[in-house]
Amino acid sequence: MTALRPTALRPTTQRPAAPRPLPVPDRDSAPFWAAAARHVLTVARCSRCRSYAVPPGQTCPHCHSTEPGFAFEPVSGHGTVRSWTVLRQSFLPGFDADLPFTLVDVELAEQAGLRLIGRLLDGPEAPLRLGAPVRAAFEDVAPGVSVPAFVLASAG
Amino acid sequence: MSGRFAARNKTAIAGYAHSPVRRHAPRPLGALAVDTARQAIADAGLEPGQVDGIVTGALFPTAGSHAVEDGISTVTADWMAEHLGTDPRYVAGFQGIGQIPGAVALAVNAIASGAADHVLMYRALHNPPGRYHANPLREVGGQQQWTAPQGFFGPLAMIALPYNEYLQRYGATRDAMAAVSVEARKNGARIPWSYWYKQPLTAREYLAAPTIADPVRRYDCDIPVDGVAAFVLTSAERARDLPHRPVYVTGYASGVPATRRLPLHWPLDDIMSGGAATARRLWEHAGLGPGEVDLPQVYDGFSPFVWFWLEALGLCPAGEAHRFVADGRIDSDSPGGLPVLSGGGALGNGRMHGVPQMLECYLQLSGRAGPRQRERAAVAVACHSSPHYGGAVAYSSENFLAAAGGALRTHQKGPACGTSHTPAMLVCRGQAGRGRRAVRRAEPG
């Protein structure tokens, strides 16, 4: 997986004063964010039926167990683009210096219909098409906090 | 078809009122809502004390950081009950998305069950100061931790993703959407209470407007407003003794979220498979098919919903709504056009949610649309929100079951219906409608 550090791509003086919203890990999500900090993408997996779930919750969306025992397990990070948008305004703080930026709707290779949304770090002019292969990347947004994103992968 | 809805055409809309639609109303939303409610009750020929049911859907549909304050940014049914000064027997709010069909269903069920005789159903919408969806979020937990740190936030990105998915899948162009916004604004410009009264939009203006989230342009979005609409519903029998011609509730259906997704992640396949299920439930409930609907008022809070609803309802085949609208097939002024936005929709009125769709059904079917009155308006459908999360209500100007029984009076007011329709006539008219429109139609299942 690739680490793209925004501060390495843009002079820090252009960064806005307001930071991006940071995740507040809870008891359930803490392993996900701990893995993300190590640049490892994980997805919650049901201990009963072994299906992946995005997002996890009180029940498994596949076997409907009320005790799914979700555990975040590493995934390949490989997926394909199902849709995308280029945002020209952000309604959240901390993204203005990155505008315009692309969000991609990615179906992960691990399971049909398993979809994540993240920033595509190749820039707003990156050539995109349905089915374009991508792989996970990470943005280091604060000390010890990295947020999953994607980059275009070579086909095949 | 008789439909499986036991209360089919047994309840009716008896009156309405609509406040002016403004960017910011000069008065608090609650007071505006109470005034509008009282006007609707008077319009129905009733006294406030006779209204013994109050229902609404009170969601404040913003991603912004605005405080939700009852009577200021929303008006719940409890708030209305307290301030209207009556003694209702039934007060309830719809919690889900698709507030208008949801609240109409509450009203219909209350009347049909005898929980209330006359129900006030209203929707109050508020535009707070500042940017509508802007949120100075610094830390995010709960469900939004999976999306906001990643930059995915708010309804623009929500709709942009399935919209682009549609464009890419079907080889459509976003310029084809101009016909939707132009049609909505054309009709909204004719409605005196609309925010866009006398302000139609040209295709050129549409195309020149800035892009907010590719492929969504400015005029693909309804404008946030302050506004209130109120309706009074009662039983079909009681409605016939009231001043206006009743508009009967023939059936309703609400979407049911079927697939767990990230917050605001609405993939095209979810919208269309959920929408097909919503439409199937509606047709089964109402005993109707898409070819029998004179006035399918589709939802348009974001313009791509028009394409999605056209296909979900079976008014055009999957993947062809973009051609359908670009070919002028939704031009409500054209003899062969399908009037799907004749009430102006949310794009042509302001962010009144599904109110413009419901109101257009009521005004046309009751014969109260004034200079906008359409010749053919006997069966209508009002849609709200996304086909998979929202819902739709079918209305009839005639109580078909009662007419078949021959026992009940038919109203002769209004231009839409000079003779009473029987179910057989309904079928014939529906078939004629199919031929007249030559609409190619996907199977609604």
Coordinates of C-alpha atoms in Angstrom, one line a residue:
Chain A
M1 CA 0.0 0.0 0.0
T2 CA 1.1 3.5 -0.8
A3 CA 1.5 6.3 1.6
L4 CA 0.9 9.8 0.1
R5 CA 1.5 12.5 2.5
P6 CA -0.3 15.7 1.5
T7 CA 2.2 17.8 3.3
A8 CA 4.9 16.4 0.9
L9 CA 2.8 17.3 -2.1
R10 CA 1.9 20.8 -1.2
P11 CA 3.7 23.5 0.8
T12 CA 2.5 23.6 4.3
T13 CA 1.8 27.3 4.0
Q14 CA -1.1 26.5 1.7
R15 CA -2.7 24.3 4.2
P16 CA -5.8 25.8 5.8
A17 CA -5.8 26.7 9.4
A18 CA -8.7 24.4 10.1
P19 CA -7.8 20.8 10.2
R20 CA -9.7 18.0 8.6
P21 CA -12.2 16.2 10.9
L22 CA -10.5 13.5 12.7
P23 CA -12.0 10.2 13.6
V24 CA -12.9 9.5 17.2
P25 CA -12.3 5.7 17.5
D26 CA -14.7 3.9 19.8
R27 CA -14.4 0.5 21.4
D28 CA -15.6 -1.2 18.2
S29 CA -13.7 0.9 15.6
A30 CA -10.4 1.3 17.5
P31 CA -8.7 -1.7 15.7
F32 CA -9.7 -0.2 12.3
W33 CA -8.0 3.1 13.1
A34 CA -5.0 1.5 14.7
A35 CA -4.5 -0.6 11.6
A36 CA -5.0 2.5 9.4
A37 CA -2.3 4.3 11.3
R38 CA 0.0 1.5 10.2
H39 CA -1.3 1.9 6.6
V40 CA -3.2 -1.3 6.7
L41 CA -6.7 -1.4 5.4
T42 CA -9.0 -3.6 7.3
V43 CA -12.7 -4.4 6.9
A44 CA -15.1 -5.8 9.6
R45 CA -15.8 -9.5 9.2
C46 CA -18.6 -11.4 10.9
S47 CA -17.3 -14.2 13.1
R48 CA -20.4 -16.2 12.4
C49 CA -20.7 -16.2 8.6
R50 CA -17.3 -14.8 7.7
S51 CA -18.9 -12.1 5.5
Y52 CA -17.4 -8.6 5.3
A53 CA -19.6 -5.7 6.4
V54 CA -19.2 -2.0 5.6
P55 CA -20.0 -0.5 8.0
P56 CA -20.2 -3.0 10.8
G57 CA -23.1 -2.6 13.3
Q58 CA -25.0 -4.4 16.0
T59 CA -26.1 -7.1 13.6
C60 CA -24.5 -8.8 10.6
P61 CA -26.1 -7.6 7.4
H62 CA -25.6 -11.1 5.8
C63 CA -26.5 -13.7 8.5
H64 CA -28.4 -11.2 10.7
S65 CA -26.7 -12.5 13.8
T66 CA -27.1 -10.1 16.8
E67 CA -23.7 -11.3 18.0
P68 CA -21.6 -11.0 14.9
G69 CA -18.4 -10.5 16.8
F70 CA -17.0 -8.3 14.0
A71 CA -13.3 -8.3 13.8
F72 CA -11.3 -6.0 11.5
E73 CA -9.2 -8.1 9.2
P74 CA -6.7 -6.9 6.6
V75 CA -7.9 -6.9 3.0
S76 CA -5.9 -6.6 -0.2
G77 CA -6.8 -3.0 -0.7
H78 CA -7.5 -3.8 -4.4
G79 CA -10.8 -2.8 -5.9
T80 CA -12.5 -1.3 -8.9
V81 CA -14.2 2.0 -9.4
R82 CA -18.0 1.9 -9.5
S83 CA -18.5 5.7 -9.6
W84 CA -16.7 8.9 -8.8
T85 CA -17.3 12.6 -8.3
V86 CA -15.0 15.6 -8.3
L87 CA -15.9 17.9 -5.5
R88 CA -15.6 21.6 -6.2
Q89 CA -16.8 22.8 -2.8
S90 CA -16.3 21.1 0.6
F91 CA -18.8 21.4 3.3
L92 CA -16.2 20.2 5.8
P93 CA -13.2 22.1 7.2
G94 CA -9.7 21.1 6.1
F95 CA -10.3 20.2 2.5
D96 CA -10.3 23.6 0.9
A97 CA -6.6 23.5 -0.1
D98 CA -7.3 20.1 -1.8
L99 CA -10.2 21.4 -4.0
P100 CA -11.1 20.2 -6.5
F101 CA -10.7 16.6 -5.4
T102 CA -12.0 13.3 -6.4
L103 CA -14.0 10.8 -4.4
V104 CA -14.2 7.3 -5.7
D105 CA -16.8 4.6 -4.9
V106 CA -14.8 1.4 -4.8
E107 CA -15.9 -2.2 -4.8
L108 CA -13.3 -4.2 -3.0
A109 CA -12.0 -7.4 -4.5
E110 CA -12.8 -9.4 -1.4
Q111 CA -16.6 -9.6 -1.8
A112 CA -19.2 -8.7 -4.3
G113 CA -21.0 -5.4 -3.4
L114 CA -18.5 -4.5 -0.7
R115 CA -18.0 -0.8 -1.3
L116 CA -15.9 1.9 0.3
I117 CA -15.7 5.6 -0.5
G118 CA -12.5 7.5 -0.3
R119 CA -10.4 10.2 -1.9
L120 CA -8.5 9.4 -5.1
L121 CA -5.1 10.8 -4.5
D122 CA -4.1 11.0 -8.2
G123 CA -5.7 14.4 -8.6
P124 CA -8.9 15.6 -10.3
E125 CA -7.6 15.1 -13.8
A126 CA -6.8 11.4 -13.3
P127 CA -8.3 9.2 -16.1
L128 CA -11.2 7.4 -14.6
R129 CA -13.7 4.9 -16.0
L130 CA -16.1 2.3 -14.6
G131 CA -14.1 -0.7 -13.5
A132 CA -10.8 1.1 -13.3
P133 CA -8.5 -0.7 -10.8
V134 CA -7.5 1.1 -7.7
R135 CA -5.6 0.2 -4.6
A136 CA -5.7 1.5 -1.1
A137 CA -3.5 4.4 0.0
F138 CA -3.4 6.5 3.2
E139 CA -3.3 10.1 4.1
D140 CA -1.5 11.0 7.3
V141 CA -3.7 13.7 8.6
A142 CA -2.4 14.1 12.2
P143 CA 0.2 12.4 14.4
G144 CA -0.9 8.8 14.6
V145 CA -3.9 9.3 12.5
S146 CA -4.1 8.1 8.9
V147 CA -7.2 8.0 6.7
P148 CA -7.7 5.4 4.0
A149 CA -7.9 6.6 0.4
F150 CA -7.2 5.2 -3.0
V151 CA -4.8 5.5 -6.0
L152 CA -5.2 4.2 -9.5
A153 CA -3.5 0.9 -10.0
S154 CA -2.2 -0.5 -13.2
A155 CA -4.6 -2.8 -14.9
G156 CA -4.2 -6.6 -14.6
Chain B
M1 CA -57.4 -4.6 -10.4
S2 CA -58.9 -3.8 -7.1
G3 CA -55.7 -3.5 -5.2
R4 CA -54.9 -5.0 -1.8
F5 CA -55.3 -1.8 0.2
A6 CA -58.4 -2.2 2.3
A7 CA -58.7 1.6 2.7
R8 CA -58.4 2.2 -1.0
N9 CA -60.2 5.5 -1.9
K10 CA -61.9 5.5 1.6
T11 CA -60.0 8.6 2.7
A12 CA -59.6 11.9 0.8
I13 CA -57.9 15.3 0.9
A14 CA -60.5 17.9 1.6
G15 CA -58.5 21.1 1.6
Y16 CA -55.1 22.7 1.7
A17 CA -53.1 25.9 2.3
H18 CA -49.6 26.9 1.3
S19 CA -47.4 29.7 2.7
P20 CA -45.3 31.9 0.5
V21 CA -41.9 30.2 -0.2
R22 CA -39.1 32.5 0.8
R23 CA -35.4 32.2 1.3
H24 CA -36.0 33.4 4.9
A25 CA -39.5 34.0 6.1
P26 CA -40.1 37.2 8.1
R27 CA -41.8 35.1 10.8
P28 CA -40.8 32.1 12.9
L29 CA -41.5 28.8 11.2
G30 CA -43.8 27.6 14.0
A31 CA -46.1 30.6 13.7
L32 CA -46.1 30.3 9.9
A33 CA -47.1 26.6 10.3
V34 CA -49.9 27.3 12.7
D35 CA -51.3 30.0 10.4
T36 CA -51.0 27.7 7.3
A37 CA -52.7 24.9 9.3
R38 CA -55.6 27.1 10.2
Q39 CA -55.9 28.3 6.6
A40 CA -56.0 24.7 5.4
I41 CA -58.7 23.8 8.0
A42 CA -60.8 26.7 6.9
D43 CA -60.2 25.8 3.3
A44 CA -61.7 22.4 4.0
G45 CA -64.8 24.0 5.5
L46 CA -63.9 23.0 9.0
E47 CA -63.4 24.6 12.4
P48 CA -60.0 23.9 14.2
G49 CA -61.9 22.1 16.9
Q50 CA -63.1 19.5 14.4
V51 CA -59.6 18.5 13.5
D52 CA -58.8 15.7 15.8
G53 CA -55.7 14.3 14.2
I54 CA -52.3 15.9 13.5
V55 CA -49.5 14.3 11.6
T56 CA -46.2 15.4 10.0
G57 CA -42.7 14.3 9.1
A58 CA -40.4 16.8 10.9
L59 CA -36.9 15.9 9.6
F60 CA -34.6 18.9 9.2
P61 CA -32.8 17.8 6.1
T62 CA -29.4 19.4 6.5
A63 CA -25.9 18.1 7.0
G64 CA -25.0 21.4 8.5
S65 CA -24.2 22.1 12.2
H66 CA -27.5 24.0 12.8
A67 CA -29.3 23.3 16.0
V68 CA -32.6 21.5 15.6
E69 CA -35.1 23.5 17.5
D70 CA -38.8 22.6 17.6
G71 CA -40.9 25.5 16.3
I72 CA -37.8 27.2 14.7
S73 CA -36.1 24.8 12.4
T74 CA -38.7 22.0 12.5
V75 CA -42.3 21.8 13.6
T76 CA -43.2 18.5 15.1
A77 CA -46.7 17.2 15.4
D78 CA -46.5 17.7 19.2
W79 CA -45.5 21.3 18.8
M80 CA -48.3 21.8 16.4
A81 CA -50.8 20.2 18.7
E82 CA -49.7 22.4 21.6
H83 CA -49.9 25.6 19.6
L84 CA -52.9 25.0 17.5
G85 CA -55.1 25.1 20.5
T86 CA -57.3 22.2 19.8
D87 CA -57.7 18.9 21.6
P88 CA -56.7 16.2 19.1
R89 CA -57.2 12.5 19.6
Y90 CA -54.2 11.4 17.4
V91 CA -50.8 13.1 17.1
A92 CA -48.0 11.4 15.3
G93 CA -44.8 12.0 13.4
F94 CA -43.2 10.0 10.6
Q95 CA -39.6 9.3 11.3
G96 CA -38.2 8.0 8.0
I97 CA -37.1 9.5 4.7
G98 CA -39.9 10.3 2.3
Q99 CA -41.8 12.3 4.9
I100 CA -44.7 13.3 2.7
P101 CA -45.8 9.7 1.8
G102 CA -45.0 8.6 5.3
A103 CA -47.1 11.4 6.9
V104 CA -50.0 10.8 4.4
A105 CA -49.9 7.1 5.4
L106 CA -50.2 8.1 9.0
A107 CA -53.2 10.3 8.2
V108 CA -54.9 7.7 6.1
N109 CA -54.4 4.9 8.6
A110 CA -55.7 7.1 11.5
I111 CA -58.9 8.0 9.5
A112 CA -59.5 4.5 8.2
S113 CA -59.1 3.0 11.7
G114 CA -61.3 5.6 13.3
A115 CA -58.5 7.0 15.4
A116 CA -59.3 10.4 14.0
D117 CA -62.0 11.9 11.8
H118 CA -60.3 15.0 10.3
V119 CA -56.5 14.9 10.2
L120 CA -54.2 17.9 9.6
M121 CA -51.1 16.8 7.7
Y122 CA -48.5 19.4 7.1
R123 CA -44.8 19.9 6.3
A124 CA -42.7 22.9 7.6
L125 CA -39.3 23.5 6.1
H126 CA -36.6 25.9 7.2
N127 CA -33.6 27.5 5.7
P128 CA -31.2 28.4 8.6
P129 CA -28.8 31.3 8.3
G130 CA -25.4 30.5 6.9
R131 CA -24.4 27.7 4.5
Y132 CA -27.1 25.0 4.5
H133 CA -24.8 22.0 4.6
A134 CA -21.6 23.5 5.9
N135 CA -20.3 21.9 9.1
P136 CA -17.2 22.9 11.0
L137 CA -16.8 19.3 12.2
R138 CA -13.5 18.8 14.0
E139 CA -13.9 15.3 15.4
V140 CA -16.3 12.7 14.2
G141 CA -17.4 9.4 15.9
G142 CA -20.3 7.1 15.3
Q143 CA -21.3 6.2 11.8
Q144 CA -19.8 9.3 10.2
Q145 CA -16.3 8.2 11.2
W146 CA -16.4 5.9 8.2
T147 CA -17.1 8.8 5.7
A148 CA -16.4 12.3 7.0
P149 CA -12.6 11.9 7.7
Q150 CA -12.4 10.5 4.1
G151 CA -14.0 13.7 2.7
F152 CA -17.4 12.1 1.8
F153 CA -20.0 14.2 3.4
G154 CA -23.4 15.7 2.7
P155 CA -26.1 15.3 0.0
L156 CA -24.1 16.7 -2.9
A157 CA -21.6 13.9 -2.9
M158 CA -24.4 11.5 -2.1
I159 CA -26.3 12.3 -5.3
A160 CA -23.2 12.9 -7.4
L161 CA -22.0 9.3 -7.1
P162 CA -25.2 7.5 -8.4
Y163 CA -25.7 10.2 -10.9
N164 CA -22.3 9.7 -12.4
E165 CA -22.7 5.9 -12.2
Y166 CA -25.9 6.3 -14.3
L167 CA -24.1 8.5 -16.9
Q168 CA -21.2 6.1 -17.2
R169 CA -23.3 3.0 -17.3
Y170 CA -25.7 4.2 -19.9
G171 CA -23.5 6.6 -21.9
A172 CA -25.6 9.5 -21.0
T173 CA -24.4 13.1 -20.9
R174 CA -25.1 15.5 -18.0
D175 CA -26.2 18.1 -20.5
A176 CA -29.3 16.0 -21.0
M177 CA -30.4 16.9 -17.5
A178 CA -31.0 20.5 -18.6
A179 CA -34.5 19.4 -19.7
V180 CA -35.4 18.4 -16.2
S181 CA -34.5 21.7 -14.5
V182 CA -35.9 23.8 -17.3
E183 CA -39.2 22.0 -17.1
A184 CA -39.4 22.3 -13.3
R185 CA -38.6 26.0 -13.4
K186 CA -41.0 26.6 -16.3
N187 CA -43.8 25.2 -14.2
G188 CA -42.7 26.7 -10.9
A189 CA -42.6 30.1 -12.6
R190 CA -46.4 29.9 -13.0
I191 CA -47.0 29.2 -9.3
P192 CA -47.6 32.4 -7.3
W193 CA -46.3 31.1 -3.9
S194 CA -43.2 29.6 -5.5
Y195 CA -39.7 31.0 -4.7
W196 CA -39.1 30.9 -8.5
Y197 CA -42.4 32.6 -9.4
K198 CA -42.0 34.4 -12.8
Q199 CA -38.4 33.2 -13.0
P200 CA -38.1 30.4 -15.5
L201 CA -34.7 29.0 -16.3
T202 CA -33.2 28.6 -19.8
A203 CA -31.1 25.6 -20.9
R204 CA -28.3 28.1 -21.5
E205 CA -28.4 29.3 -17.9
Y206 CA -28.5 25.8 -16.7
L207 CA -25.5 24.8 -18.7
A208 CA -23.5 27.9 -17.7
A209 CA -24.1 27.5 -14.0
P210 CA -21.2 26.3 -11.9
T211 CA -20.5 22.6 -11.2
I212 CA -20.6 21.8 -7.5
A213 CA -19.8 18.1 -7.4
D214 CA -19.3 16.6 -10.9
P215 CA -21.6 16.0 -12.6
V216 CA -24.0 18.0 -10.4
R217 CA -24.5 21.6 -11.4
R218 CA -26.1 24.4 -9.4
Y219 CA -29.5 24.1 -10.8
D220 CA -29.7 20.3 -10.3
C221 CA -30.3 21.2 -6.7
D222 CA -33.4 22.7 -5.1
I223 CA -32.9 25.9 -3.2
P224 CA -33.3 25.9 0.6
V225 CA -36.3 27.9 1.7
D226 CA -38.7 28.6 4.5
G227 CA -42.2 27.4 3.7
V228 CA -45.2 25.5 5.0
A229 CA -47.9 23.5 3.3
A230 CA -50.9 21.9 5.1
F231 CA -53.6 19.5 4.0
V232 CA -56.7 18.2 5.7
L233 CA -57.7 14.6 5.1
T234 CA -60.9 12.9 6.2
S235 CA -63.0 9.9 5.2
A236 CA -64.4 9.8 1.7
E237 CA -67.9 10.0 3.1
R238 CA -67.3 13.1 5.2
A239 CA -65.3 14.7 2.4
R240 CA -68.3 14.6 0.1
D241 CA -70.1 17.0 2.4
L242 CA -67.3 19.5 2.4
P243 CA -66.9 22.4 0.0
H244 CA -64.2 21.0 -2.4
R245 CA -64.2 18.0 -4.6
P246 CA -62.4 15.2 -2.7
V247 CA -59.2 13.7 -3.9
Y248 CA -59.1 10.1 -2.8
V249 CA -56.0 8.3 -1.5
T250 CA -55.8 5.2 -3.6
G251 CA -52.7 3.6 -2.2
Y252 CA -49.2 4.3 -0.9
A253 CA -45.8 2.7 -0.6
S254 CA -42.7 3.6 1.2
G255 CA -39.2 2.4 0.4
V256 CA -37.4 0.0 2.8
P257 CA -33.6 0.2 3.1
A258 CA -32.5 -3.2 2.0
T259 CA -28.7 -3.0 1.9
R260 CA -26.4 -1.8 4.7
R261 CA -24.2 1.0 3.3
L262 CA -22.0 3.8 4.5
P263 CA -24.0 6.9 5.6
L264 CA -25.3 8.7 2.5
H265 CA -23.9 6.0 0.2
W266 CA -26.7 5.4 -2.4
P267 CA -25.3 3.2 -5.2
L268 CA -27.4 3.3 -8.4
D269 CA -28.2 -0.4 -8.1
D270 CA -29.6 0.1 -4.5
I271 CA -31.7 3.1 -5.8
M272 CA -33.1 1.2 -8.7
S273 CA -33.7 -2.2 -7.1
G274 CA -35.2 -0.6 -4.0
G275 CA -37.2 1.7 -6.3
A276 CA -38.6 -1.2 -8.3
A277 CA -39.8 -2.7 -5.0
T278 CA -41.4 0.6 -4.0
A279 CA -43.2 0.9 -7.3
R280 CA -44.3 -2.7 -7.2
R281 CA -45.8 -2.3 -3.7
L282 CA -47.5 0.9 -4.9
W283 CA -49.1 -0.7 -7.9
E284 CA -50.2 -3.7 -5.9
H285 CA -51.6 -1.5 -3.1
A286 CA -53.4 0.9 -5.4
G287 CA -54.6 -1.6 -8.0
L288 CA -53.0 0.6 -10.7
G289 CA -50.3 0.4 -13.3
P290 CA -48.0 3.1 -14.7
G291 CA -50.1 3.5 -17.9
E292 CA -53.1 4.5 -15.9
V293 CA -51.5 7.5 -14.2
D294 CA -52.3 10.8 -15.8
L295 CA -50.1 12.8 -13.5
P296 CA -47.0 11.0 -12.2
Q297 CA -45.4 13.7 -10.2
V298 CA -41.8 12.5 -9.7
Y299 CA -39.5 13.8 -7.0
D300 CA -36.8 16.2 -8.0
G301 CA -35.0 17.6 -4.9
F302 CA -31.9 16.7 -7.0
S303 CA -32.6 16.4 -10.7
P304 CA -31.2 12.9 -11.1
F305 CA -34.1 11.6 -9.0
V306 CA -36.4 12.5 -12.0
W307 CA -34.5 10.0 -14.1
F308 CA -34.5 7.4 -11.4
W309 CA -38.2 7.7 -10.6
L310 CA -39.2 7.6 -14.3
E311 CA -37.5 4.3 -14.6
A312 CA -38.5 3.0 -11.2
L313 CA -42.2 3.7 -11.9
G314 CA -41.9 2.0 -15.3
L315 CA -42.6 5.1 -17.3
C316 CA -39.6 4.5 -19.5
P317 CA -37.2 1.6 -19.7
A318 CA -34.1 1.3 -17.6
G319 CA -31.2 3.4 -18.9
E320 CA -33.4 5.5 -21.2
A321 CA -34.7 8.3 -18.9
H322 CA -32.0 10.6 -20.1
R323 CA -33.1 10.3 -23.7
F324 CA -36.8 10.5 -22.6
V325 CA -36.3 13.9 -21.0
A326 CA -33.9 15.2 -23.6
D327 CA -36.5 14.3 -26.3
G328 CA -39.1 16.6 -24.7
R329 CA -41.2 13.7 -23.3
I330 CA -41.7 15.4 -20.0
D331 CA -42.8 18.7 -21.5
S332 CA -46.1 19.2 -19.7
D333 CA -47.2 21.8 -22.3
S334 CA -46.7 19.4 -25.2
P335 CA -49.8 17.3 -26.2
G336 CA -47.8 14.1 -25.9
G337 CA -45.7 15.1 -22.9
L338 CA -45.9 13.3 -19.7
P339 CA -46.6 15.8 -16.9
V340 CA -44.1 14.6 -14.3
L341 CA -43.1 18.1 -13.1
S342 CA -46.2 20.1 -13.9
G343 CA -46.4 21.3 -10.3
G344 CA -42.9 22.7 -10.6
G345 CA -41.4 20.2 -8.1
A346 CA -38.8 21.1 -5.6
L347 CA -36.5 22.6 -8.3
G348 CA -39.3 24.9 -9.4
N349 CA -40.7 25.8 -6.0
G350 CA -37.8 25.7 -3.5
R351 CA -36.9 22.9 -1.1
M352 CA -40.4 22.0 -0.1
H353 CA -39.5 18.3 -0.2
G354 CA -42.4 16.3 -1.7
V355 CA -45.0 19.0 -1.1
P356 CA -45.1 20.3 -4.7
Q357 CA -45.7 16.8 -6.0
M358 CA -48.6 16.1 -3.5
L359 CA -50.1 19.6 -4.0
E360 CA -50.1 19.3 -7.8
C361 CA -51.9 15.9 -7.5
Y362 CA -54.5 17.6 -5.2
L363 CA -55.0 20.7 -7.2
Q364 CA -55.3 19.0 -10.5
L365 CA -57.6 16.2 -9.3
S366 CA -59.8 18.5 -7.4
G367 CA -60.1 20.8 -10.3
R368 CA -58.5 23.7 -8.3
A369 CA -55.4 24.3 -10.4
G370 CA -56.9 27.5 -11.9
P371 CA -55.2 28.6 -15.1
R372 CA -52.9 25.6 -14.9
Q373 CA -55.8 23.1 -14.8
R374 CA -55.1 20.1 -17.0
E375 CA -57.9 18.5 -19.0
R376 CA -56.9 15.0 -18.2
A377 CA -56.3 14.5 -14.4
A378 CA -58.1 11.6 -12.8
V379 CA -55.3 9.4 -11.5
A380 CA -52.1 10.8 -10.0
V381 CA -49.0 9.7 -8.2
A382 CA -46.9 11.9 -5.9
C383 CA -43.3 10.7 -5.3
H384 CA -40.9 11.8 -2.6
S385 CA -37.1 11.4 -2.0
S386 CA -35.2 8.6 -3.6
P387 CA -37.1 5.6 -5.0
H388 CA -35.4 3.3 -2.6
Y389 CA -35.7 5.3 0.6
G390 CA -38.7 7.5 -0.1
G391 CA -42.1 6.7 -1.2
A392 CA -45.1 7.5 -3.3
V393 CA -48.9 8.0 -2.9
A394 CA -51.5 7.3 -5.6
Y395 CA -54.6 9.6 -5.8
S396 CA -57.8 9.4 -7.7
S397 CA -60.4 12.1 -8.4
E398 CA -63.1 9.4 -8.5
N399 CA -64.0 6.9 -5.9
F400 CA -63.9 4.0 -8.3
L401 CA -65.0 1.3 -5.9
A402 CA -67.9 3.4 -4.8
A403 CA -68.9 4.3 -8.3
A404 CA -68.9 0.6 -9.2
G405 CA -71.2 -0.1 -6.3
G406 CA -73.4 2.7 -7.5
A407 CA -74.4 3.6 -4.0
L408 CA -72.5 6.8 -3.4
R409 CA -72.7 10.2 -4.9
T410 CA -70.1 11.5 -7.3
H411 CA -68.9 15.0 -7.3
Q412 CA -69.5 16.8 -10.6
K413 CA -67.4 19.8 -9.8
G414 CA -64.3 20.6 -11.8
P415 CA -63.4 20.0 -15.4
A416 CA -61.5 16.7 -15.1
C417 CA -64.5 14.5 -14.7
G418 CA -67.8 15.1 -16.4
T419 CA -69.0 11.5 -15.9
S420 CA -68.4 9.0 -13.2
H421 CA -65.7 6.5 -14.1
T422 CA -66.1 2.8 -13.5
P423 CA -63.2 0.4 -13.1
A424 CA -63.8 -0.8 -16.7
M425 CA -63.6 2.8 -17.9
L426 CA -60.4 3.3 -16.0
V427 CA -58.8 0.3 -17.8
C428 CA -59.9 1.6 -21.2
R429 CA -58.7 5.1 -20.4
G430 CA -55.3 3.7 -19.3
Q431 CA -54.9 1.7 -22.5
A432 CA -55.8 4.8 -24.5
G433 CA -53.3 6.7 -22.5
R434 CA -50.6 4.2 -23.4
G435 CA -51.3 4.5 -27.1
R436 CA -51.5 8.3 -26.9
R437 CA -48.2 8.6 -25.3
A438 CA -46.5 5.7 -27.0
V439 CA -44.4 5.3 -24.0
R440 CA -42.1 2.3 -24.1
R441 CA -42.3 0.8 -20.7
A442 CA -40.2 -1.5 -18.6
E443 CA -42.0 -4.2 -16.7
P444 CA -42.6 -2.8 -13.2
G445 CA -41.2 -5.8 -11.5

